[in-house]
Tab-separated table of C-alpha atoms in Angstrom:
chain	number	residue	atom	x	y	z
A	18	MET	CA	24.636	8.750	45.383
A	19	VAL	CA	22.377	5.772	44.544
A	20	PHE	CA	19.357	7.913	45.391
A	21	TYR	CA	20.355	10.543	42.800
A	22	ALA	CA	20.973	7.884	40.151
A	23	LEU	CA	17.519	6.412	40.765
A	24	LEU	CA	15.944	9.874	40.775
A	25	LEU	CA	17.651	10.768	37.495
A	26	THR	CA	16.498	7.466	35.952
A	27	TRP	CA	12.891	8.054	37.015
A	28	LEU	CA	12.993	11.638	35.699
A	29	ALA	CA	14.264	10.372	32.326
A	30	ILE	CA	11.501	7.753	32.194
A	31	LEU	CA	8.939	10.402	33.100
A	32	ALA	CA	10.263	12.716	30.373
A	33	PHE	CA	9.964	9.947	27.756
A	34	ALA	CA	6.447	9.167	28.972
A	35	VAL	CA	5.414	12.811	28.608
A	36	LEU	CA	6.928	12.971	25.089
A	37	THR	CA	5.076	9.795	24.156
A	38	LEU	CA	1.766	11.176	25.392
A	39	VAL	CA	2.186	14.653	23.918
A	40	GLN	CA	3.702	13.494	20.605
A	41	PRO	CA	5.181	16.808	19.490
A	42	VAL	CA	5.293	17.539	15.761
A	43	TRP	CA	9.100	17.351	15.610
A	44	LEU	CA	9.009	13.820	17.025
A	45	ARG	CA	6.357	12.658	14.535
A	46	GLU	CA	8.294	14.196	11.641
A	47	LEU	CA	11.429	12.459	12.829
A	48	SER	CA	9.829	9.042	12.443
A	49	LYS	CA	8.195	9.609	9.015
A	50	LYS	CA	11.312	8.857	6.989
A	51	GLY	CA	11.947	5.637	8.904
A	52	ARG	CA	8.356	4.504	8.410
A	53	LYS	CA	8.620	5.115	4.657
A	54	VAL	CA	11.848	3.112	4.468
A	55	GLU	CA	10.328	0.225	6.442
A	56	GLY	CA	7.188	0.380	4.301
A	57	LYS	CA	9.261	0.232	1.116
A	58	GLU	CA	11.137	-2.818	2.399
A	59	PHE	CA	7.857	-4.670	2.962
A	60	THR	CA	6.573	-3.493	-0.439
A	61	ASP	CA	9.706	-4.844	-2.137
A	62	LYS	CA	9.263	-8.209	-0.379
A	63	GLY	CA	5.628	-8.235	-1.484
A	64	ASN	CA	6.656	-7.452	-5.065
A	65	ALA	CA	9.054	-10.409	-5.135
A	66	LEU	CA	6.292	-12.691	-3.855
A	67	MET	CA	3.801	-11.209	-6.335
A	68	TYR	CA	6.113	-11.896	-9.316
A	69	GLU	CA	6.490	-15.492	-8.169
A	70	ALA	CA	2.735	-15.782	-7.528
A	71	ASN	CA	1.945	-14.492	-11.022
A	72	ALA	CA	4.358	-17.004	-12.561
A	73	THR	CA	2.920	-19.955	-10.644
A	74	ASN	CA	-0.657	-18.721	-10.051
A	75	SER	CA	-0.241	-19.710	-6.395
A	76	PRO	CA	-2.936	-18.492	-3.986
A	77	ALA	CA	-0.555	-19.092	-1.082
A	78	LEU	CA	2.009	-16.728	-2.601
A	79	PHE	CA	-0.661	-14.125	-3.370
A	80	GLY	CA	-1.665	-14.369	0.292
A	81	ARG	CA	1.908	-13.903	1.489
A	82	ALA	CA	2.326	-10.946	-0.870
A	83	ALA	CA	-0.880	-9.416	0.515
A	84	ASP	CA	0.504	-9.820	4.038
A	85	MET	CA	3.662	-7.923	3.051
A	86	TYR	CA	1.654	-5.097	1.464
A	87	GLU	CA	-0.559	-4.865	4.559
A	88	LYS	CA	2.563	-4.553	6.709
A	89	ALA	CA	3.901	-1.893	4.353
A	90	LEU	CA	0.691	0.111	4.662
A	91	LEU	CA	0.812	-0.097	8.458
A	92	ARG	CA	4.139	1.714	8.266
A	93	ASP	CA	3.517	4.028	5.319
A	94	THR	CA	-0.222	4.588	4.998
A	95	GLY	CA	0.139	6.716	1.863
A	96	SER	CA	2.127	4.269	-0.273
A	97	ALA	CA	0.310	4.119	-3.600
A	98	GLU	CA	2.521	1.242	-4.770
A	99	ALA	CA	1.711	-0.921	-1.747
A	100	MET	CA	-1.992	-0.043	-1.952
A	101	ASN	CA	-2.229	-0.821	-5.677
A	102	ASN	CA	-0.353	-4.095	-5.333
A	103	LEU	CA	-2.429	-5.099	-2.308
A	104	ALA	CA	-5.584	-4.490	-4.351
A	105	THR	CA	-4.159	-6.679	-7.118
A	106	ALA	CA	-3.257	-9.426	-4.636
A	107	TYR	CA	-6.783	-9.248	-3.230
A	108	LEU	CA	-8.164	-9.508	-6.764
A	109	ASN	CA	-6.125	-12.664	-7.359
A	110	LEU	CA	-7.339	-14.077	-4.045
A	111	GLY	CA	-10.992	-13.461	-4.959
A	112	ARG	CA	-11.381	-10.765	-2.291
A	113	PHE	CA	-13.232	-8.558	-4.741
A	114	SER	CA	-14.900	-5.998	-2.474
A	115	GLU	CA	-11.602	-5.215	-0.715
A	116	SER	CA	-9.833	-4.958	-4.058
A	117	LEU	CA	-12.425	-2.575	-5.498
A	118	ALA	CA	-12.371	-0.397	-2.377
A	119	LEU	CA	-8.589	0.000	-2.609
A	120	TYR	CA	-8.647	0.800	-6.334
A	121	ASN	CA	-11.303	3.469	-5.743
A	122	LYS	CA	-9.311	4.896	-2.846
A	123	LEU	CA	-6.249	5.055	-5.096
A	124	LEU	CA	-8.146	7.019	-7.728
A	125	ASN	CA	-8.824	9.657	-5.062
A	126	LEU	CA	-5.264	9.669	-3.688
A	127	ASP	CA	-2.878	9.061	-6.561
A	128	THR	CA	-3.203	11.238	-9.635
A	129	ILE	CA	0.197	10.313	-11.098
A	130	HIS	CA	-0.510	6.643	-11.720
A	131	ARG	CA	-4.154	6.811	-12.784
A	132	ALA	CA	-3.488	4.783	-15.939
A	133	VAL	CA	-2.172	1.859	-13.900
A	134	VAL	CA	-5.128	2.003	-11.516
A	135	TYR	CA	-7.633	2.174	-14.380
A	136	SER	CA	-5.898	-0.782	-16.089
A	137	ASN	CA	-6.135	-2.768	-12.880
A	138	LEU	CA	-9.776	-1.765	-12.477
A	139	GLY	CA	-10.337	-2.980	-16.024
A	140	ASP	CA	-8.840	-6.318	-15.030
A	141	TYR	CA	-11.081	-6.318	-11.949
A	142	TYR	CA	-14.252	-5.801	-14.020
A	143	GLU	CA	-13.069	-8.276	-16.627
A	144	ARG	CA	-12.636	-10.924	-13.939
A	145	ARG	CA	-16.087	-10.043	-12.557
A	146	GLN	CA	-17.605	-10.676	-16.014
A	147	ASP	CA	-18.524	-6.994	-16.510
A	148	PRO	CA	-17.179	-6.126	-19.992
A	149	VAL	CA	-18.886	-2.710	-20.167
A	150	ASN	CA	-17.131	-1.355	-17.079
A	151	ALA	CA	-13.919	-3.180	-18.014
A	152	LEU	CA	-13.841	-1.472	-21.408
A	153	ALA	CA	-14.618	1.924	-19.845
A	154	CYS	CA	-11.697	1.505	-17.446
A	155	PHE	CA	-9.300	0.391	-20.182
A	156	GLU	CA	-10.339	3.431	-22.257
A	157	LYS	CA	-9.633	5.726	-19.284
A	158	ALA	CA	-6.274	4.030	-18.810
A	159	ALA	CA	-5.410	4.578	-22.473
A	160	ARG	CA	-6.426	8.253	-22.259
A	161	ASN	CA	-4.296	8.762	-19.134
A	162	ASP	CA	-1.198	7.147	-20.657
A	163	VAL	CA	-1.277	6.804	-24.424
A	164	TYR	CA	2.130	5.058	-24.451
A	165	ASN	CA	1.027	2.208	-22.198
A	166	ALA	CA	0.257	-0.688	-24.533
A	167	TYR	CA	-1.620	-2.804	-21.992
A	168	PRO	CA	-5.041	-1.080	-22.146
A	169	TRP	CA	-4.812	-0.798	-25.946
A	170	ARG	CA	-4.449	-4.585	-26.233
A	171	LYS	CA	-7.679	-5.053	-24.293
């Protein structure tokens, strides 16, 4: 009897090992929703830290927010919100090349929120003392969302 229990246990372990190696589509699809939920939880934590960081201009809080967004993107690699906010955190931390790379990636991925990305790119160029590119980005932001007052104020 013990032999059959051990055999059944080893067969179950072997079956899970095979499923892990093969990674069938149905198993990957099953985990997508959970990864999005986990990613959103980390994004929300990052957002709370980012609001506090903006109010206090605290590099430590921007760093913690960036950590949360990085964790979110490990779970949900296509989260435009996490990617945009990570780029903004990087901008506030002076990690300019990483920030610019993420904003450019967002322009290729996310067509719905282009105005936000262009506004943030405008802020990026403004902080980099490049008023020509900053103005071009703010103009693109205004064209993409005429009701957004932020780029018009720039």
